[in-house]
Coordinates of C-alpha atoms and ligand atoms in Angstrom, one line a residue:
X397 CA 8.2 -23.2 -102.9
X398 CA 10.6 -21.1 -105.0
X399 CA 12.8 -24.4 -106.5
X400 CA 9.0 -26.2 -107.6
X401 CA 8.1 -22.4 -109.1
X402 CA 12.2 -23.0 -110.8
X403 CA 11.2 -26.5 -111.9
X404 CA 7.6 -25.7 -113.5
X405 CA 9.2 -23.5 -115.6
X406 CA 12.3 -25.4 -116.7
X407 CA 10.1 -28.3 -117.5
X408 CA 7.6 -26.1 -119.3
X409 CA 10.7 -24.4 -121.3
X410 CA 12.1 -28.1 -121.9
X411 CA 8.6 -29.4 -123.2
X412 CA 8.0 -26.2 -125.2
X413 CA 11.3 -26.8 -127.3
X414 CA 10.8 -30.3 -127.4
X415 CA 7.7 -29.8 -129.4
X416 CA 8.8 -26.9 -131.4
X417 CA 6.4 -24.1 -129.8
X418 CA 3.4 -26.5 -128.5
X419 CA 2.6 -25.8 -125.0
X420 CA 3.8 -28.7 -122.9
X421 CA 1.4 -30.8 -120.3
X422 CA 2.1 -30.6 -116.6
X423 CA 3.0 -34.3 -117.0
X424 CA 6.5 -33.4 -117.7
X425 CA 7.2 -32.3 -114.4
X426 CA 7.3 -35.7 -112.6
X427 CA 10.8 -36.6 -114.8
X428 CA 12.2 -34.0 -114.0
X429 CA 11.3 -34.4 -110.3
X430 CA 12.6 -37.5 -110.4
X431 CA 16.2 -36.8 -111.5
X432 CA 16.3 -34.5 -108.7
X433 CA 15.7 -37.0 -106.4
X434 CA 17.9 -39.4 -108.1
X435 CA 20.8 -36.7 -107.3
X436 CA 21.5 -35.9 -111.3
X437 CA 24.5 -33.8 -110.8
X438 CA 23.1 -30.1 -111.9
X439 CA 25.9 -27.7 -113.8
X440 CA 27.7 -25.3 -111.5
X441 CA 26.9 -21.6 -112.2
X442 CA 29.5 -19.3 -113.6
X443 CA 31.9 -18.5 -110.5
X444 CA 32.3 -15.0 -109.6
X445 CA 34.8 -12.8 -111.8
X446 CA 37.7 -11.7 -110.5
X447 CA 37.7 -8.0 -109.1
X448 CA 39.8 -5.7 -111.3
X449 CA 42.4 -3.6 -109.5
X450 CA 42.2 0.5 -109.3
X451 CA 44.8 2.3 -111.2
X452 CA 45.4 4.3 -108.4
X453 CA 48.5 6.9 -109.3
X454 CA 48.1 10.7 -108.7
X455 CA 48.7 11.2 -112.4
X456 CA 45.7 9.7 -113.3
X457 CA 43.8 12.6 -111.6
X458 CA 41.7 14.1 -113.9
X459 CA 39.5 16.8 -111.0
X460 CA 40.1 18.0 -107.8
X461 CA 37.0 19.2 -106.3
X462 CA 36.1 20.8 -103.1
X463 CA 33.1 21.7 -102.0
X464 CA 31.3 22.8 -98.3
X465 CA 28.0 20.6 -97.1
X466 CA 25.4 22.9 -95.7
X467 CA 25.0 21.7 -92.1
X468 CA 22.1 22.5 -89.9
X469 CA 22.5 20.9 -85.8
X470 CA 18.9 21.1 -86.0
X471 CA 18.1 19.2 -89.6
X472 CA 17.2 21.1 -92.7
X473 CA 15.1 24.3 -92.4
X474 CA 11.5 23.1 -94.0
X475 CA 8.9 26.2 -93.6
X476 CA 7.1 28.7 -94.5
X477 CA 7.6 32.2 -93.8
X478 CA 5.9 35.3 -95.1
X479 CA 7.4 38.5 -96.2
X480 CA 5.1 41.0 -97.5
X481 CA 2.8 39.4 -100.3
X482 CA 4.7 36.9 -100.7
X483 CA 5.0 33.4 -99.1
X484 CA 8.2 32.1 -99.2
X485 CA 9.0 28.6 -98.4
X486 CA 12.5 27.6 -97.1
X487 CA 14.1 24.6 -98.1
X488 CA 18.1 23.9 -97.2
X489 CA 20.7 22.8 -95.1
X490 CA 20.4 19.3 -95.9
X491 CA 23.9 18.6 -94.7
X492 CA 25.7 15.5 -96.4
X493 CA 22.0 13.6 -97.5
X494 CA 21.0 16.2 -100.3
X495 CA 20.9 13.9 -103.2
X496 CA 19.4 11.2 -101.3
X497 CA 17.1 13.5 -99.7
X498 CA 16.0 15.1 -102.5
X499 CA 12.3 14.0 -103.5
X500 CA 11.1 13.5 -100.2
X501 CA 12.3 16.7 -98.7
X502 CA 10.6 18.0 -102.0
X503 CA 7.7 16.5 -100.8
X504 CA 7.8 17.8 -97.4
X505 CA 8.3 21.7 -99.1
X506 CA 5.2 20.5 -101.5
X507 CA 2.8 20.4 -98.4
X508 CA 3.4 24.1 -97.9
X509 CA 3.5 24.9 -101.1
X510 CA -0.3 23.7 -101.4
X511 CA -0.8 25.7 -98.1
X512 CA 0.0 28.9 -99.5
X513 CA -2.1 28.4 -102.7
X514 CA -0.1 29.5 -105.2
X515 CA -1.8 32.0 -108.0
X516 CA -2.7 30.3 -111.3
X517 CA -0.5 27.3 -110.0
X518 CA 2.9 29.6 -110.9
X519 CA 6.0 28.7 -108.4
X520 CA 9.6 30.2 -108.0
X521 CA 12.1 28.2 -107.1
X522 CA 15.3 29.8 -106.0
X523 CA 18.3 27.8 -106.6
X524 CA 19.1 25.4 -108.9
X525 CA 21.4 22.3 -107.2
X526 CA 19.9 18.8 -105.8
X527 CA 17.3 20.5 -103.4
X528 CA 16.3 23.1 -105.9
X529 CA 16.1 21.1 -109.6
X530 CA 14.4 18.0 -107.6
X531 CA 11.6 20.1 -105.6
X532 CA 10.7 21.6 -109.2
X533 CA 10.6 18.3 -110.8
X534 CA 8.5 17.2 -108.2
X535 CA 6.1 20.8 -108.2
X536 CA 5.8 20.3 -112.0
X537 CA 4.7 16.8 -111.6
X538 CA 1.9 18.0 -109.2
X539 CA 0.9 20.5 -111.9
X540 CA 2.3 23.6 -111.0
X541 CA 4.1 26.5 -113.6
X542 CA 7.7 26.5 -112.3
X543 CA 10.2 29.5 -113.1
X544 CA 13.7 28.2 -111.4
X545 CA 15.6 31.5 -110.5
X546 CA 19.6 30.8 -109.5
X547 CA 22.5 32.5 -109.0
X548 CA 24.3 29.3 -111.2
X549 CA 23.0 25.9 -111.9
X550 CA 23.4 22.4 -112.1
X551 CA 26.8 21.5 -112.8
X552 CA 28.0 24.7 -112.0
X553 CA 27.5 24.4 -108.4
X554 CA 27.9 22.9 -104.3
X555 CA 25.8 19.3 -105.3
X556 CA 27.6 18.8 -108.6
X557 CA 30.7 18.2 -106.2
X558 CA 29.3 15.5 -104.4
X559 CA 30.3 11.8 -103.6
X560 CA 27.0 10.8 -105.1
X561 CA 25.5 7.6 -102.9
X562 CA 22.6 6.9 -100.9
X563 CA 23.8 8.3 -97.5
X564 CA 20.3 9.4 -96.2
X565 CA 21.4 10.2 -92.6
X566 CA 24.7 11.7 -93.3
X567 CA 25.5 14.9 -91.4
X568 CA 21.4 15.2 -91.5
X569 CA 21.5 17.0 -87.6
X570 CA 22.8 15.8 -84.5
X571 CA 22.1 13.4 -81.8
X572 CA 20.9 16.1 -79.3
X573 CA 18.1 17.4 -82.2
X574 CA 17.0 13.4 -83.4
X575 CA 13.4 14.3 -81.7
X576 CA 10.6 11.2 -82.1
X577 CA 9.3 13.6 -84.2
X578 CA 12.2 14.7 -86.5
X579 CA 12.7 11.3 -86.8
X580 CA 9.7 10.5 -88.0
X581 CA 10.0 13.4 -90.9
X582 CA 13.6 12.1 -91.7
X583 CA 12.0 8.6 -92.5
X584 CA 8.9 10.0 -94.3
X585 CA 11.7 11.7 -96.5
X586 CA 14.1 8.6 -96.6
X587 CA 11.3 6.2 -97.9
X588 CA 9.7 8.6 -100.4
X589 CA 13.3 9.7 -102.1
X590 CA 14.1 5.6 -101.9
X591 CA 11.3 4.9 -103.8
X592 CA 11.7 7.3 -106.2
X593 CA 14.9 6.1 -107.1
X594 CA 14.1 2.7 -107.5
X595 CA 12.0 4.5 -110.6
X596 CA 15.0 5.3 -112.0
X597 CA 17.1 2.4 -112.4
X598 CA 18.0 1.2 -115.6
X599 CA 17.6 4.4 -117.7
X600 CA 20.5 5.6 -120.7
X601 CA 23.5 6.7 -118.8
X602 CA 22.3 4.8 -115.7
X603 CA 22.1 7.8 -113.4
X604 CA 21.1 5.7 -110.5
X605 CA 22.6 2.4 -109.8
X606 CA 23.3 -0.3 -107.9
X607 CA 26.6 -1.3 -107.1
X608 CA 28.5 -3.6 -104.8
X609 CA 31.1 -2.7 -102.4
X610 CA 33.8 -3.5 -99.6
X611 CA 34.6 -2.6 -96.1
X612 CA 37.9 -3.1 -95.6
X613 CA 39.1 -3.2 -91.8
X614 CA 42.6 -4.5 -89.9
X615 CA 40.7 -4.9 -86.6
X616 CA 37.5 -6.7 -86.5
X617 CA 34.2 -4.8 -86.9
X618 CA 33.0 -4.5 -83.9
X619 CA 36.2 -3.0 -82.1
X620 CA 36.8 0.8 -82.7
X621 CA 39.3 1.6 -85.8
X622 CA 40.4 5.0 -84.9
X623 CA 41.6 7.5 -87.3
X624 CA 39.3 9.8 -89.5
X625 CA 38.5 13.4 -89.1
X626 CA 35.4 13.0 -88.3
X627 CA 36.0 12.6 -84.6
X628 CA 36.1 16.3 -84.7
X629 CA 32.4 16.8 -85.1
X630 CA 29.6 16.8 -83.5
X631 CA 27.9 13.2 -82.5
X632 CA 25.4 12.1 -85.4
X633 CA 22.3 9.9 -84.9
X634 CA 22.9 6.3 -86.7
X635 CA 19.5 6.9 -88.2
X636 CA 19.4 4.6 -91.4
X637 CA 20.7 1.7 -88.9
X638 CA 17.6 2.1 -86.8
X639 CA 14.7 3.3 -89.0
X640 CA 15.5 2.2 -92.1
X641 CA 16.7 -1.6 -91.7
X642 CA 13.8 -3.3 -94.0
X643 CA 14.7 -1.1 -97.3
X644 CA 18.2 -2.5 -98.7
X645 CA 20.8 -5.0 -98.7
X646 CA 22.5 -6.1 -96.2
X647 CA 26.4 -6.3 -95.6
X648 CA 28.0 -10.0 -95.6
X649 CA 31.4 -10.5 -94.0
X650 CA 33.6 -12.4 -96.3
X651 CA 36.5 -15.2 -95.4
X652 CA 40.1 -14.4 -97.0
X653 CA 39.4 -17.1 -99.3
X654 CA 36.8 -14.9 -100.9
X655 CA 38.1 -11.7 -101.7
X656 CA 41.8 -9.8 -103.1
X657 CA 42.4 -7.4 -100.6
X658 CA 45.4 -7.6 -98.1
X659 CA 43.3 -6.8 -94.7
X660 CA 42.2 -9.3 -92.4
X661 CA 38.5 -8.5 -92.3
X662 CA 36.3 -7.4 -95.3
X663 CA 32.4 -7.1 -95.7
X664 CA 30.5 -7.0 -99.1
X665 CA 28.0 -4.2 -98.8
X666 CA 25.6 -3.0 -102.1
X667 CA 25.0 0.6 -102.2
X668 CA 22.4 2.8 -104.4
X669 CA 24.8 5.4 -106.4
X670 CA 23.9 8.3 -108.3
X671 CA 25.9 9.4 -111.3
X672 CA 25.6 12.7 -110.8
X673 CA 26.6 14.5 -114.5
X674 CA 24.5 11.8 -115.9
X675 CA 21.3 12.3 -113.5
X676 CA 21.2 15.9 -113.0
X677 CA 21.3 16.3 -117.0
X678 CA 18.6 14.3 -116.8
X679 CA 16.8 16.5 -114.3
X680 CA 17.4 19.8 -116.1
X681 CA 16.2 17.5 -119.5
X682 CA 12.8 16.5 -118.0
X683 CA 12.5 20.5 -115.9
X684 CA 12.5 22.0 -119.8
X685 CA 10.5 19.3 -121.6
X686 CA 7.5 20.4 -118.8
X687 CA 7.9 23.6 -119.9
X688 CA 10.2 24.5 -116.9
X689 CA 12.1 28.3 -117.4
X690 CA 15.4 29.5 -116.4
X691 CA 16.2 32.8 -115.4
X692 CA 20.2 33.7 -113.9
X693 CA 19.7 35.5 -110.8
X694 CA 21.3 36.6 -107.5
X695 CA 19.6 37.9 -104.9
X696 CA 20.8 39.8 -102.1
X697 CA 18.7 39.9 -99.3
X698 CA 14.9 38.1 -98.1
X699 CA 13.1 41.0 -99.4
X700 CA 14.4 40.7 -102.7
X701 CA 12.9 37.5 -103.1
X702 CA 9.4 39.2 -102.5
X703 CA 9.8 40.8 -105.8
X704 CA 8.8 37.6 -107.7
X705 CA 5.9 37.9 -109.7
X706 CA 5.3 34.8 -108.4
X707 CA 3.8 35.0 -105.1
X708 CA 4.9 31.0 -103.6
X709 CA 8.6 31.1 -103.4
X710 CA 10.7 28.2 -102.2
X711 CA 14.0 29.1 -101.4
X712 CA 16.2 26.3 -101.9
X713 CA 19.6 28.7 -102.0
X714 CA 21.6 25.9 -99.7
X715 CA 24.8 26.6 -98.4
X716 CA 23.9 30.4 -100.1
X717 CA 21.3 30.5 -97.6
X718 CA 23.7 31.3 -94.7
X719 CA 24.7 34.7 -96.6
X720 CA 21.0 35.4 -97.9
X721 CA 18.9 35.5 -94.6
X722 CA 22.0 36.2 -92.4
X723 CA 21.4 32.5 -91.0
X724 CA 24.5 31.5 -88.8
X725 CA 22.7 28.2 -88.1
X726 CA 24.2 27.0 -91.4
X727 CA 27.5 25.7 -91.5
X728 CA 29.8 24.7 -93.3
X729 CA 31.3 21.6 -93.4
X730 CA 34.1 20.9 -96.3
X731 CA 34.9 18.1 -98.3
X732 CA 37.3 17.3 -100.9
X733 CA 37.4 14.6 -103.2
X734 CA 39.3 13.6 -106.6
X735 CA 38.4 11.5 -109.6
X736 CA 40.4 9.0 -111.2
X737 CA 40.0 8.2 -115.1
X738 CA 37.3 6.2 -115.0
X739 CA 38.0 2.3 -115.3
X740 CA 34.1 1.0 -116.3
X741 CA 35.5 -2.6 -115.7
X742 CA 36.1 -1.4 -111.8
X743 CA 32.2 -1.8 -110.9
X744 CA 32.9 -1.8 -106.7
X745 CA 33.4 1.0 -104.2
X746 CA 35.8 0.5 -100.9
X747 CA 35.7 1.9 -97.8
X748 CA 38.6 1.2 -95.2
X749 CA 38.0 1.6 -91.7
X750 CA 40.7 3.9 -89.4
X751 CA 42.4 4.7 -92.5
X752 CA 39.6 7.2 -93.5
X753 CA 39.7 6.2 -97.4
X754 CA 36.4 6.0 -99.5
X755 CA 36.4 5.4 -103.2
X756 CA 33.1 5.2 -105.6
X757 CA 32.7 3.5 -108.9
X758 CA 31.3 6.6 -110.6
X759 CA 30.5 6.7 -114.5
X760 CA 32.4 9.6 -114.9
X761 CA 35.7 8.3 -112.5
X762 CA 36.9 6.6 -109.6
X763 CA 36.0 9.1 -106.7
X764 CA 38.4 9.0 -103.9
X765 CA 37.0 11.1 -100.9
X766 CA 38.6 11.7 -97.4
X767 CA 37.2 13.3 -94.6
X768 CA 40.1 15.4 -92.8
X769 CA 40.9 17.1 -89.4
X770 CA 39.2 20.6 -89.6
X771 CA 36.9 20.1 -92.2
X772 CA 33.7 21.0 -89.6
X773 CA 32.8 24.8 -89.7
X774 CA 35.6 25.7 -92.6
X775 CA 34.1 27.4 -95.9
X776 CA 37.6 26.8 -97.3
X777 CA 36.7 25.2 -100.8
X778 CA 40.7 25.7 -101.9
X779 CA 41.7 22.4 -103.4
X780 CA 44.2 20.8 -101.6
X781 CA 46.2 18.6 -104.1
X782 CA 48.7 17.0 -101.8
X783 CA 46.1 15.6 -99.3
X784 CA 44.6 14.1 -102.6
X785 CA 47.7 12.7 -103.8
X786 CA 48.0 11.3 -100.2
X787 CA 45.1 9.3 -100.3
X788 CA 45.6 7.7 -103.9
X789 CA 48.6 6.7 -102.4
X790 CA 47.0 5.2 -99.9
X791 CA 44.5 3.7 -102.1
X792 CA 47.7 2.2 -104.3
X793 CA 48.6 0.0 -101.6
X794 CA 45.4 -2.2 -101.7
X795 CA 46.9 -3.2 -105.0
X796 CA 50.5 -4.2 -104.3
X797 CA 50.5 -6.2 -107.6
X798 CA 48.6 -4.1 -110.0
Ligands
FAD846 C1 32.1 16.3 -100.5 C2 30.6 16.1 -100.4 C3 30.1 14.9 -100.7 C4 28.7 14.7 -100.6 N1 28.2 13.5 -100.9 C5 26.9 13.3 -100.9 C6 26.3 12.0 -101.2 O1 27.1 11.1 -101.6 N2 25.0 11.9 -101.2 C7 24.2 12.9 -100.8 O2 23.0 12.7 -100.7 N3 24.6 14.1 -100.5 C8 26.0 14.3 -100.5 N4 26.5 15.6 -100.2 C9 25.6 16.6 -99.7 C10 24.9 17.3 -100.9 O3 25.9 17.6 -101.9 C11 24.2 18.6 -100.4 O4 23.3 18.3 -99.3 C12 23.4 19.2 -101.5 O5 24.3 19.5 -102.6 C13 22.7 20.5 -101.1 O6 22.1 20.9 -102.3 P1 21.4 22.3 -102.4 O7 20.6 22.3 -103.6 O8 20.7 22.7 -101.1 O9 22.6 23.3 -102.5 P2 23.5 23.8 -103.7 O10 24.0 22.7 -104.6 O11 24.6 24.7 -103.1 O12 22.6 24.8 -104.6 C14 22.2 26.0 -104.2 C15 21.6 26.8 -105.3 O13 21.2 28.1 -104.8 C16 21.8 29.1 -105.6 N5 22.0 30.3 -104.7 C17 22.6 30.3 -103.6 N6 22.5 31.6 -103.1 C18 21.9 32.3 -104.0 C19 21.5 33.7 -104.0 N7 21.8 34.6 -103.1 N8 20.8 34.1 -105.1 C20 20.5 33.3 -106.1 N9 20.8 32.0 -106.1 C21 21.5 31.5 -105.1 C22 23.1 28.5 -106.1 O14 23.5 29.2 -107.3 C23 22.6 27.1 -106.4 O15 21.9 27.1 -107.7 C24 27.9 15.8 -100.3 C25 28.4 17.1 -100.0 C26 29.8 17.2 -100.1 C27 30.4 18.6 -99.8

């Protein structure tokens, strides 16, 4: 069906030149049926290019960031609570699926936000990073007035520091709390915030992307690699796998013959990444061209967040949410990665099994991120430059001849 739909419009191209604009007849088609039959040899198409090697040298460093996911065993805190006047909406701990997250778990806080009914449509949002920006995006595009209150805001805080790629399940709660029914909520959230990135593909500075990676492995796939430090934690549910299998390309394994890399086994996976200088600029851009205000503020305690004028508050404080409500549930789970120049002819991401190496084509740099021993429950954000330079080392000797 798809090679006749190919053919029609070849042959109408063909007849269209042929007769300097005139719109050709369907007779056409028959020839060109025919020398398909006749086995016309067609022209190849353009063979892959070759995959351009990562400068990977710890001088070519250019940030070294560190920053703490806000991890909740039970999945992100998504309700309303009222102190005094006020109705105050929670909205964090969104562990390592923030970013993807975003517009559904907006959407999700939205519900409640109708609920409570907010006066003459005015909202405060508290917080200012992936959860906060996006669920004020999303309140303005349902017509409500939003005043965004924060402490500091995008990039000058926690989601600025991320890996930036779809990961919608990552570090979302753990296997004991993946209920039917959280699960159904994660995958309400997963398909809206999928779908609303597919909406912004292709704009100036490409924010979101598509981009093509490899899994690199020295033992087949379906045998245990070992190594990582995220044996350590807690056991996750493999929820994308399950729930989310018919949004998405797939993985293909590859033969030797087909890729550079000096491991026996290698798949080719394509992954949505977000640019994340690029796209929140473009999310605090479209917040003040809707009439969107800022205003710098801390806040000490839950009470202080009843003296909004507005009377609907969603509290999207994050990580910051721990030391605001006094909530132990959230913790902390660190992360460190670092950012090579960026090389823009380097358009594929690696990940390589048991030796617990990840690297991103960002817009703004190579990132190189490693999960390591002790990195669950530690608030420590100090850089650490040597484990860095470790894993660019280790990312060097993928490219033996570069
Ligand atoms: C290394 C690493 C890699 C990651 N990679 C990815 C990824 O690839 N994809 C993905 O989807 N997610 C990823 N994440 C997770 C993602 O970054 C987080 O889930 C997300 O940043 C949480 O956003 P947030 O808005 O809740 O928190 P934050 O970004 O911390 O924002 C909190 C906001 O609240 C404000 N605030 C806090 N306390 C107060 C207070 N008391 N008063 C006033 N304001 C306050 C802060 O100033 C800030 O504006 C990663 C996380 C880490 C650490």
């Amino acid at each position: 069906m798809q090679r006749r739909h190919f053919l029609r419009s070849a042959g109408f191209a063909a007849a269209a030149l042929s007769s300097g604009g005139i719109l050709a007849r369907e007779g056409a088609l028959p020839a060109a049926n025919d020398a398909l039959a006749a086995g016309v040899p067609k022209p190849p198409f353009a063979p892959l290019p070759p995959l351009a090697p990562i400068r990977a040298s710890a001088d070519r460093i250019v940030a070294l960031d560190v920053c703490t996911r806000p991890f909740r065993a039970q999945g992100p805190r998504i309700e309303a609570e009222r102190v005094g006047r006020h109705t105050v909406i929670h909205h964090y701990g969104h562990g390592g699926s923030g970013w993807s997250l975003s517009w559904g778990s907006a959407e999700q806080a939205l519900r409640l936000v109708a609920a409570a009914r907010p006066r003459r449509g005015e909202l405060a949002v508290v917080g200012c990073g992936a959860i906060g920006l996006t669920t004020a995006v999303a309140a303005q595009r349902a017509g409500y007035r939003v005043r965004i209150y924060a402490k500091e805001r995008l990039p000058d805080v926690r989601s600025f520091l991320a890996t930036g790629v779809w990961s919608p399940s990552s570090r979302i709660c753990t296997t004991r709390f993946a209920t039917p029914e959280f699960e159904r909520l994660w995958e309400a959230m997963a398909r809206t915030s999928f779908h609303t990135y597919q909406t912004l593909l292709g704009l100036p500075g490409e924010p979101i992307e598509w981009r093509d990676g490899y899994s690199l492995s020295d033992v087949p796939f379906n045998q245990p690699s070992g190594g990582g430090g995220e044996d350590e934690e807690p056991d996750y549910p493999h929820l994308e796998g399950r729930l989310l299998r018919d949004i998405g390309p797939r993985a293909v394994a590859l033969a030797p013959s087909q890729h550079p890399f000096p491991v026996p086994y290698v798949r080719r996976y394509t992954q949505m990444t977000f640019n994340i200088s690029a796209y929140s600029r473009m999310l605090m851009a479209d917040f003040e061209r809707a009439g969107g205000r800022f205003e710098t503020r801390a806040f000490g305690n839950l009470r202080e967040l009843a003296d909004l004028d507005e009377r609907v508050v969603v509290n999207c404080t994050g990580y910051g949410a721990r030391a605001l409500l006094g909530d132990d549930s959230v913790i902390p789970v660190r992360g460190q990665t670092a950012r090579l120049v960026p090389q823009p002819e380097v358009t594929y991401g690696l990940t390589w099994r048991g030796h617990n190496l990840y690297t991103v084509p960002r817009r703004d740099g190579i990132l190189v991120q490693a999960q390591a021993p002790g990195d669950f429950g530690n608030p420590d954000t100090t850089p650490d430059r040597a484990a860095a330079e470790a894993m660019v080392a280790r990312l060097a000797s993928l490219f033996p001849q570069a």
